[in-house]
Coordinates of C-alpha atoms in Angstrom, one line a residue:
X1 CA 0.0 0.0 0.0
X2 CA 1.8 3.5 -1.3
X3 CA 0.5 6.3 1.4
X4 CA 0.2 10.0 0.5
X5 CA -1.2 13.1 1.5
X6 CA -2.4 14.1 -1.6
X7 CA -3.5 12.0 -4.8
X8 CA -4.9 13.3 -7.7
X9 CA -6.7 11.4 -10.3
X10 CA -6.1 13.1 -13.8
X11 CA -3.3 15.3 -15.5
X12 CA -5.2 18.4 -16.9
X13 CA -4.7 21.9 -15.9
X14 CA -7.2 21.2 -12.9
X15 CA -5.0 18.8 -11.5
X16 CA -1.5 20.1 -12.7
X17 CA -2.3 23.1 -10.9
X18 CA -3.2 21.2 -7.6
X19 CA 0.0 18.5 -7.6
X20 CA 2.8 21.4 -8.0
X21 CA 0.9 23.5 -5.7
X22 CA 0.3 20.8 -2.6
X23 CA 4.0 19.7 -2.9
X24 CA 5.3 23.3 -2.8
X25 CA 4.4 23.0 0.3
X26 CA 6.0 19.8 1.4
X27 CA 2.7 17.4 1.1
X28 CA 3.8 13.7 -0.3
X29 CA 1.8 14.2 -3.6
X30 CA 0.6 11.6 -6.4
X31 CA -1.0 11.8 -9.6
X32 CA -1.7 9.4 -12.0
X33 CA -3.9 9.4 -16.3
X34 CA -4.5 6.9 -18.2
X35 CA -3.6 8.9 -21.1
X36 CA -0.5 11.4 -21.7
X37 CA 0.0 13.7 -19.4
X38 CA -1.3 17.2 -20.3
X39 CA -5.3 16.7 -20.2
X40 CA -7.7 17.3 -23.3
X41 CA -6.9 21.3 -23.6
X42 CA -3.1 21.0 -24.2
X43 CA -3.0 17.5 -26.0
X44 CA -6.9 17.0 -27.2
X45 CA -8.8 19.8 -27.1
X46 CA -7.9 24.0 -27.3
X47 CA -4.3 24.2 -27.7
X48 CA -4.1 21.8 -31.6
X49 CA -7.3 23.3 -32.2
X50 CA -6.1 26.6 -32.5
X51 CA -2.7 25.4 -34.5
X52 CA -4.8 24.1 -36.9
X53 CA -7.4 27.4 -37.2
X54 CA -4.1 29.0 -37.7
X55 CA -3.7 28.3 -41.5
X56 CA -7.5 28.4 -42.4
X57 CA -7.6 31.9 -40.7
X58 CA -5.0 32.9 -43.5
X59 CA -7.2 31.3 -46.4
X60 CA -10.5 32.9 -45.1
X61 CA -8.2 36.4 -44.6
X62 CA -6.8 35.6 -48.2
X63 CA -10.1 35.2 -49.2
X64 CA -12.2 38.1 -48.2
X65 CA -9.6 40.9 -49.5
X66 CA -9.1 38.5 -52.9
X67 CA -9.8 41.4 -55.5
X68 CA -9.1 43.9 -52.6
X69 CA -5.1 43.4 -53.1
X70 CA -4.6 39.7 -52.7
X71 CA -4.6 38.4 -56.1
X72 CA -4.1 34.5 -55.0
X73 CA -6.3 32.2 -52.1
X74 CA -3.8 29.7 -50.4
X75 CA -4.7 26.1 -50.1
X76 CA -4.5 24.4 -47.3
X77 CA -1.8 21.7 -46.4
X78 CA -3.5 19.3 -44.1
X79 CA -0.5 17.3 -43.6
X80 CA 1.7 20.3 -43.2
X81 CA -0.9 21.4 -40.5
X82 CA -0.6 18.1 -39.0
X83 CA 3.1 18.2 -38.3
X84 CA 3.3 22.1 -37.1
X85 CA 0.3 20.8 -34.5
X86 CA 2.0 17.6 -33.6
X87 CA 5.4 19.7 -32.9
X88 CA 3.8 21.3 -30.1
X89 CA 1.7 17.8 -29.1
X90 CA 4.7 15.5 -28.7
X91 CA 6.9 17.2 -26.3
X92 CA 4.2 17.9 -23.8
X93 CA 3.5 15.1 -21.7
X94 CA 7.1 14.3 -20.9
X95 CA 7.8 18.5 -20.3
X96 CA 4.5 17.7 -17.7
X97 CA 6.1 14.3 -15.9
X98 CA 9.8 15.7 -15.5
X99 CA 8.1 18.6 -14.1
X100 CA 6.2 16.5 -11.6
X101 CA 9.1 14.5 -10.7
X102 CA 11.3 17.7 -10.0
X103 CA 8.7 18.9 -7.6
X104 CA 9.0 15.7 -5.9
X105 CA 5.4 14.2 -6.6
X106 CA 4.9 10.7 -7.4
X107 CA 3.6 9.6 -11.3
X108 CA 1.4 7.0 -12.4
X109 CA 0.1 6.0 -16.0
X110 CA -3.3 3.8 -15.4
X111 CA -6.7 3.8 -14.0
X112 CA -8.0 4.6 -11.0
X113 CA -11.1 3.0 -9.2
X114 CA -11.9 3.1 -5.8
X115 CA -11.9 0.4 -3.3
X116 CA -13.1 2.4 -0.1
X117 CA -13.6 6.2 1.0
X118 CA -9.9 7.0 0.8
X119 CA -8.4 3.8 -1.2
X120 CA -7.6 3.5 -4.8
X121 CA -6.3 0.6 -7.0
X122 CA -4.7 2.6 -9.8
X123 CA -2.9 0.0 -12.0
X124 CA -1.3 -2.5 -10.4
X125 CA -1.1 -0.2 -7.1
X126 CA -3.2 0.0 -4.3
X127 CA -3.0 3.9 -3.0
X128 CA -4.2 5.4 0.2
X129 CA -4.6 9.2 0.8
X130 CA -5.6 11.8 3.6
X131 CA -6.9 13.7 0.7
X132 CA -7.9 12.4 -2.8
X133 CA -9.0 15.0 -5.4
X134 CA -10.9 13.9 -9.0
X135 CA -9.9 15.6 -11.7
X136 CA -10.4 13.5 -14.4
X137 CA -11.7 15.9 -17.1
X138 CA -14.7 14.8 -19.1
X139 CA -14.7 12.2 -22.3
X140 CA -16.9 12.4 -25.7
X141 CA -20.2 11.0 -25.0
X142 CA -21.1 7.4 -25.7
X143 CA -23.7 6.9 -28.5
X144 CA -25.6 4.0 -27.7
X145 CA -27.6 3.9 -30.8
X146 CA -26.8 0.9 -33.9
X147 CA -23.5 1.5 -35.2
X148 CA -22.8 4.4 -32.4
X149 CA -18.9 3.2 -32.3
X150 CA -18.5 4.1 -36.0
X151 CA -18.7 7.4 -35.2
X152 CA -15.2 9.5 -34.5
X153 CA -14.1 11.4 -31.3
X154 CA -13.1 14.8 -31.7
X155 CA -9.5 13.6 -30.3
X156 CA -9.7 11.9 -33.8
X157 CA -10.3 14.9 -36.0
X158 CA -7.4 16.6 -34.4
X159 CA -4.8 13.8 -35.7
X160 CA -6.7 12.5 -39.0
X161 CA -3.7 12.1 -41.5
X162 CA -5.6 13.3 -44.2
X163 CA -8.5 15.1 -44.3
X164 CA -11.9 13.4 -45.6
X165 CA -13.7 14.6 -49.0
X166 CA -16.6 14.0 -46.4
X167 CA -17.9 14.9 -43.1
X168 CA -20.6 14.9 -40.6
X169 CA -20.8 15.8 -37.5
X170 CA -23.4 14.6 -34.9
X171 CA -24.6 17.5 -32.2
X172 CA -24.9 21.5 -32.6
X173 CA -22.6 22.3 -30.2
X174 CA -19.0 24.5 -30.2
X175 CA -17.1 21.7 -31.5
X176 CA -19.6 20.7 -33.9
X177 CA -19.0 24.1 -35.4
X178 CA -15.4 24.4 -35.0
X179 CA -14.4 21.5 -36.8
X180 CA -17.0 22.1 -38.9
X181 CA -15.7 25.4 -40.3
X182 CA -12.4 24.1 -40.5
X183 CA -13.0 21.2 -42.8
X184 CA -15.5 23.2 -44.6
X185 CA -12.1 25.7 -45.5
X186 CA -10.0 22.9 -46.1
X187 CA -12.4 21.9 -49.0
X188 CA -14.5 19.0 -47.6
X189 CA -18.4 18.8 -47.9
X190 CA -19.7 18.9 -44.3
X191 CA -22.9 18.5 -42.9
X192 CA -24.3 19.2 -39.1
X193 CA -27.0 16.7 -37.7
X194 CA -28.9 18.3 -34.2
X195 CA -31.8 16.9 -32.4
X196 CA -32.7 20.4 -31.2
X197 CA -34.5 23.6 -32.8
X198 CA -31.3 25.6 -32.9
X199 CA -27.7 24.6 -32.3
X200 CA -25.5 26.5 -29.6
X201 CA -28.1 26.5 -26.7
X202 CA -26.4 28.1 -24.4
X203 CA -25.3 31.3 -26.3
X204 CA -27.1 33.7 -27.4
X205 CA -29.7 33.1 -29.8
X206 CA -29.6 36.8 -31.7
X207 CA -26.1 36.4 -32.0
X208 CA -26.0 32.2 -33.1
X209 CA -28.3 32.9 -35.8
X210 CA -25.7 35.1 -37.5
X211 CA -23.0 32.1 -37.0
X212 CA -25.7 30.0 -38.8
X213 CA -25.8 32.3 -41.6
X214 CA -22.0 32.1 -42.0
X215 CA -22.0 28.8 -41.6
X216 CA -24.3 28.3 -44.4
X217 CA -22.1 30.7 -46.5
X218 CA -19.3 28.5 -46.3
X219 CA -21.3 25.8 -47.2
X220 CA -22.0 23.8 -44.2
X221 CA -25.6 21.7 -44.4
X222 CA -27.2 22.6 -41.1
X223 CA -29.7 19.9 -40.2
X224 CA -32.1 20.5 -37.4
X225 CA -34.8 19.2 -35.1
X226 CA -33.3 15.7 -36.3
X227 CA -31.6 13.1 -34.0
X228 CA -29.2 10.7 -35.4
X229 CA -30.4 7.1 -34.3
X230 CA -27.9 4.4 -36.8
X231 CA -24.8 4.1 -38.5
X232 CA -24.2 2.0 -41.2
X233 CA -20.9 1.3 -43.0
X234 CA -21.2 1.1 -46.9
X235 CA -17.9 0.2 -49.3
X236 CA -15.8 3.8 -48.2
X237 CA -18.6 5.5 -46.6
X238 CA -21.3 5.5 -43.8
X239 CA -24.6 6.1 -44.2
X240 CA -26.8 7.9 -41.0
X241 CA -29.8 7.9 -40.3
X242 CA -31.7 10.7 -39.1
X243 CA -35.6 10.6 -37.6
X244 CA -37.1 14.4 -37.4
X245 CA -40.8 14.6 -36.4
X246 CA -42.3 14.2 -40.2
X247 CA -39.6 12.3 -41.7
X248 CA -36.7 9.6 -41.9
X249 CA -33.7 10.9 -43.4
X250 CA -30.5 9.3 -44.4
X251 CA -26.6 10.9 -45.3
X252 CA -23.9 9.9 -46.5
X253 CA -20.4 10.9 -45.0
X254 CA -16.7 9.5 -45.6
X255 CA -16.4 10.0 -41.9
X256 CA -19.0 10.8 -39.2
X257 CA -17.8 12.2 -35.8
X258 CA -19.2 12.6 -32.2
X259 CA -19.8 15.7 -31.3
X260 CA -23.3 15.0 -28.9
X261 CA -21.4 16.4 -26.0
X262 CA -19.3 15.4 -23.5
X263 CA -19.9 14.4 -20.0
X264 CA -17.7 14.1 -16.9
X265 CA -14.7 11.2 -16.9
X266 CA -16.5 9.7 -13.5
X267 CA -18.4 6.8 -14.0
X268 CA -15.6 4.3 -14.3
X269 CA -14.2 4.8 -10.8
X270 CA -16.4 3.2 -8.7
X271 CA -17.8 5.9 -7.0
X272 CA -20.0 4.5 -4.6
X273 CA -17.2 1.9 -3.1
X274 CA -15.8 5.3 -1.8
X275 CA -19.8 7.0 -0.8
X276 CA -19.4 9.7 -3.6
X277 CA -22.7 11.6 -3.9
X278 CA -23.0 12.6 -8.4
X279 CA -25.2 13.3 -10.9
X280 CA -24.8 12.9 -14.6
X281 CA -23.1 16.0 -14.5
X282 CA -20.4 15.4 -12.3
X283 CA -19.3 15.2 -8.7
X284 CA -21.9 16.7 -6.1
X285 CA -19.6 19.2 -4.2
X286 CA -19.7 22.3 -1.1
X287 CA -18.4 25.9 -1.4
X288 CA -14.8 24.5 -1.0
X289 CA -15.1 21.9 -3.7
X290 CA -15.1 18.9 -1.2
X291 CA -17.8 16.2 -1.6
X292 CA -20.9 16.3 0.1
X293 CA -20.6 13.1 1.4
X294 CA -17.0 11.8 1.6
X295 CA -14.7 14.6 3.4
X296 CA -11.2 12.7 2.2
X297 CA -12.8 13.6 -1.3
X298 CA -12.3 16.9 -3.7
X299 CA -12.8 17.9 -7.1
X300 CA -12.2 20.5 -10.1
X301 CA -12.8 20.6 -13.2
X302 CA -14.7 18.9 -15.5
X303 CA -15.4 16.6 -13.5
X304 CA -16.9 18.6 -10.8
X305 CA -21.1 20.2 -11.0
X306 CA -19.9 23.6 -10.5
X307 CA -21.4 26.8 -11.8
X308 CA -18.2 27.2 -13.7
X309 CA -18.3 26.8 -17.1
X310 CA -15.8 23.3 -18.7
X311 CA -13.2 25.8 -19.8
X312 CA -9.6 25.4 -18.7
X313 CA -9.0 28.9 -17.1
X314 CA -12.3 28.0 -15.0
X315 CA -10.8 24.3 -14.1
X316 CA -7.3 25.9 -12.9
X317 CA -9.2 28.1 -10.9
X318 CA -10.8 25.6 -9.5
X319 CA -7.5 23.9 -8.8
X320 CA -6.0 27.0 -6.6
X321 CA -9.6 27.0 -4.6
X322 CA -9.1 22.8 -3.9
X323 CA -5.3 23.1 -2.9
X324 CA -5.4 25.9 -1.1
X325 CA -8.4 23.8 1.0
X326 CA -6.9 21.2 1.4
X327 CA -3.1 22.8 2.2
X328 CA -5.0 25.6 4.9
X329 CA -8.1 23.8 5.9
X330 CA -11.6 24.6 4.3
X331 CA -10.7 28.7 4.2
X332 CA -11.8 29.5 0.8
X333 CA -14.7 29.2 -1.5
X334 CA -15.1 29.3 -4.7
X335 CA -16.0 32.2 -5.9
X336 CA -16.6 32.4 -10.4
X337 CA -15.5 35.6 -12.0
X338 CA -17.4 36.2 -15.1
X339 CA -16.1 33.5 -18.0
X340 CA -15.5 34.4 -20.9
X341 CA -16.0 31.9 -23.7
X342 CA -15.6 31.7 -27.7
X343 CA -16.5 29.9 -30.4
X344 CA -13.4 29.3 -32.7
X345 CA -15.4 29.6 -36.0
X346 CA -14.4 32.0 -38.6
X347 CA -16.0 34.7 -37.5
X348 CA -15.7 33.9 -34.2
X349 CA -18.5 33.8 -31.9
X350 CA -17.5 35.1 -28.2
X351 CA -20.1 35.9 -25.0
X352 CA -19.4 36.6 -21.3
X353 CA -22.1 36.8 -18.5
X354 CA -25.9 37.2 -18.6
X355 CA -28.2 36.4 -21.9
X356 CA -31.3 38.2 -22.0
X357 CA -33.1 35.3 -21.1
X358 CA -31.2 34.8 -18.2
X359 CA -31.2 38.7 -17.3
X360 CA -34.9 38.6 -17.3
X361 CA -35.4 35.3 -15.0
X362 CA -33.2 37.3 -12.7
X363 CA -35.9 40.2 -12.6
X364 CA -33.2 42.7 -13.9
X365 CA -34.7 45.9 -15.4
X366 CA -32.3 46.1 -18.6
X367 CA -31.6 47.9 -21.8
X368 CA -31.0 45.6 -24.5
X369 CA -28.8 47.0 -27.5
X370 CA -28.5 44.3 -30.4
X371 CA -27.5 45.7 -34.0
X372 CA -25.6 44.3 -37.1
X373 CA -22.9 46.3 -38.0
X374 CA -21.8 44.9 -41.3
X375 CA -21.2 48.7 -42.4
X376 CA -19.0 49.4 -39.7
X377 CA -15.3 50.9 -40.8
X378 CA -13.8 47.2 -39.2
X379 CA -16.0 45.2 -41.1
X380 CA -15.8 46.8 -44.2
X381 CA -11.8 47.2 -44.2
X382 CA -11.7 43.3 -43.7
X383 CA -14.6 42.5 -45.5
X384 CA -16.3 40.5 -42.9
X385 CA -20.1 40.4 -43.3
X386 CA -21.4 39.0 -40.4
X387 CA -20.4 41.6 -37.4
X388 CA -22.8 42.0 -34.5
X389 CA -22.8 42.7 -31.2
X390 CA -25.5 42.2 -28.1
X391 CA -25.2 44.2 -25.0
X392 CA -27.4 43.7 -21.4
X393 CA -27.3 46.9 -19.3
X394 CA -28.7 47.0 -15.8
X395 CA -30.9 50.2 -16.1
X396 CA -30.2 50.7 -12.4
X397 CA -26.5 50.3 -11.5
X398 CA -25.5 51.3 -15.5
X399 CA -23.0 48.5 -15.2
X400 CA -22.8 45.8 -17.7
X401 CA -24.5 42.3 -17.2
X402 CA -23.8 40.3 -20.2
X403 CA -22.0 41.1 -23.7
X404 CA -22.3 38.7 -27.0
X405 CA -20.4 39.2 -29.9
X406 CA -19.5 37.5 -33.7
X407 CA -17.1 39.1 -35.7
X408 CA -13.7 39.7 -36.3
X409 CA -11.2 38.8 -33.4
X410 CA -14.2 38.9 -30.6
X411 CA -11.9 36.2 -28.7
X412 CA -9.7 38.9 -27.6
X413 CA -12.6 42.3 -27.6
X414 CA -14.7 39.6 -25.1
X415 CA -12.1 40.0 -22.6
X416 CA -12.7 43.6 -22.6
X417 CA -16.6 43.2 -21.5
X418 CA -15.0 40.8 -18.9
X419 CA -12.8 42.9 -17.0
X420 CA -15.6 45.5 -17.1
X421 CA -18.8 43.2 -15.8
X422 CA -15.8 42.0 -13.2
X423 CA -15.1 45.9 -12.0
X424 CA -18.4 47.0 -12.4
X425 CA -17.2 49.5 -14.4
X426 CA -20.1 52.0 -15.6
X427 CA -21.4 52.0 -19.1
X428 CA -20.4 56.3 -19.1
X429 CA -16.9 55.4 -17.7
X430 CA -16.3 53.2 -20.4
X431 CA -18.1 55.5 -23.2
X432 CA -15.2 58.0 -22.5
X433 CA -12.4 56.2 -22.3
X434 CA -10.1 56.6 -25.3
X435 CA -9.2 53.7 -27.2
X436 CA -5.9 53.0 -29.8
X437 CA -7.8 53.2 -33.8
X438 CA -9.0 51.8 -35.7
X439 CA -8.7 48.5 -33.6
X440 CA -11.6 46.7 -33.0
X441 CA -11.9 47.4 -29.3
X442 CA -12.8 50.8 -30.5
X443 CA -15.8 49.4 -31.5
X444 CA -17.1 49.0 -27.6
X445 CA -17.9 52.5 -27.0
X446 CA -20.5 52.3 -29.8
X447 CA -22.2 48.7 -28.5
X448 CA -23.2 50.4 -25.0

């Protein structure tokens, strides 16, 4: 039996951030994946992402000013692409493990699953701990329909050697589109299958519907209100089939990929040997991020039902709340600054804090501004068409409550909004402020 003070389930940023942290200050620390250290947002997830968004933003720039002074569009190399991602993919994990073992924290490579409240069997090791945190991110869900395992993962799309003539992509969610709009750049035909009335749920609505119109420009098929429920395999293809409320409908794709979500990494580790209170959403937690019902237990993360968002800046948050609990004692609770988040399409699609929806369930008395601004000087000058904003103003404290962009670089004018719904800065304070033009955070004075 190997003893420690601290042992961590899962490599991510979550847990990264709670192993150095813990042994910093002299706590016997281990930590153990079943897959290369570095967790789905450096190896699987953001990070190769945005390589490969790197060369399709140059075709789509190429693109828009052809005729404007470019007289040539690139192409795409997918498998030059591939190797400039991979260079940043393959020395990660062993950068992560020396690290570990510098700090003096123990490293594992396999499974966990729990024998009793504070035991694990993680390989062929049985592990006790004062203190055993879960943060073992969140996995593609499993599609349980006929011919479900045909389907790809989105860790798949991020290392396909070549890129299909083909693809479609099951859900209307962020990575749906993502993907979508890159193969749809790289010259694929790709089509979006989603069992709900509009993709994107949780953003916006005004502002989704303009990411729908671009996405239709590019020439992604947008099916709705139509759940995927087989997968059959014919000669080099697969054929789905889709059931909407007045019809059966089938499509044909050189690849099909899972994109229905993805829910927490939990329900392999035998939970209830160790009296873990969950939901289908993740681990059932206090203020200080410690289970409800098993004290030697914590959790960040995706794997944690938080109110923060599954973004990696939220989950290494997360991280400083659980180690700093468990180093000092239950002192501090979490506490979510607003969260910024993007969708990596081309335009991008970026919000942070309230919808109006939400606003109004709150019983906020707000002024709504929402415009198009396709004939602003930054749109035209980069010939973007699809450039709109959505602001929601508390009429009574003229601070900001919620901001909703697509356009042009709104990944980096989002941040803006953030730090002002964080300072409750007012709407007039931010009106005259002078900012650097013509940049596109010059456009914020004008969206308020």
């Amino acid at each position: 039996m190997k003893e420690y003070d601290v042992f961590i389930i899962g490599s991510g940023m979550a847990g990264m951030t709670i192993a150095n942290k813990c042994a910093s200050k002299g706590l016997k620390v281990g930590i153990t994946d079943e897959l290369p250290y570095g967790g789905t947002c450096a190896l699987r997830g953001c990070d190769p992402k945005k390589v490969i968004i790197g060369a399709t933003e140059v075709r789509d720039f190429a693109k828009r000013l052809k005729g404007n002074g470019i007289d040539t569009i690139p192409k795409v190399n997918w498998k030059d692409i591939m190797a400039f991602k991979q260079s940043f993919m393959d020395e990660m994990p062993l950068k992560i493990e020396n690290g570990y073992k510098k700090n003096g924290i123990d490293t594992f490579h396999s499974s966990a699953k729990f024998l009793s409240e504070n035991t694990l069997e993680v390989g062929k090791d049985k592990v006790k701990a004062s203190k055993i945190v879960i943060a073992s991110g969140s996995k593609p869900r499993v599609l349980e329909f006929e011919g479900g395992h045909f389907a790809k993962s989105s860790t798949d799309f991020l290392n396909l050697a070549e890129l299909p003539k083909s693809l479609l992509f099951i859900g209307g969610g962020y990575i749906a589109f993502e993907f979508a709009h890159i193969a749809a750049r790289c010259g694929a035909e790709v089509t979006i299958v989603h069992r709900g009335e509009s993709p994107l749920e949780n953003f916006e609505q005004d502002i989704v519907k303009h990411l729908v119109s671009a996405s239709k420009k590019l020439g992604i098929k947008l099916v709705l209100e139509t759940e995927v429920t087989s997968i059959e395999k014919m000669n080099n293809k697969y054929r789905v089939k889709g059931q909407s409320a007045e019809k059966t409908a089938y499509f044909e794709a050189e690849a099909v990929f899972n994109s229905a979500g993805r829910p927490p990494a939990i329900f392999d580790l035998n939970l209830e040997k160790a009296k873990i209170a969950f939901t289908k959403k993740g681990i059932t937690m206090d203020k200080y991020l410690q289970s409800t019902s098993n004290p030697y237990i914590y959790t960040a993360g995706d794997a944690a039902y938080s109110e923060g968002l599954p973004l990696t800046p939220v989950a290494v948050l997360e991280g400083h709340t659980v180690a700093s609990n468990i180093i000092k004692g239950n002192s501090k609770e979490i506490s979510y600054p607003p969260m910024p988040t993007v969708v990596f399409t081309l335009p991008t699609m970026a919000s942070v804090g309230f919808t109006e929806l939400k606003a109004k369930e709150l019983n906020y008395n707000i002024r709504i501004n929402y415009k198009g601004v396709g004939n602003w000087f930054n749109a035209k000058r980069l010939n973007v068409e699809e450039y709109a904003f959505k602001t929601i103003i508390d009429n009574e404290t003229q601070t900001i409550l919620g901001a909703h962009l697509i356009g042009p670089h709104t990944e980096e004018t989002i941040n803006l909004f953030a730090m002002a719904i964080k300072t409750k800065m007012k709407v007039n304070d931010i009106r005259t402020m002078i900012f650097s033009y013509p940049t596109l955070a010059s456009d914020i004075t004008h969206m308020l």
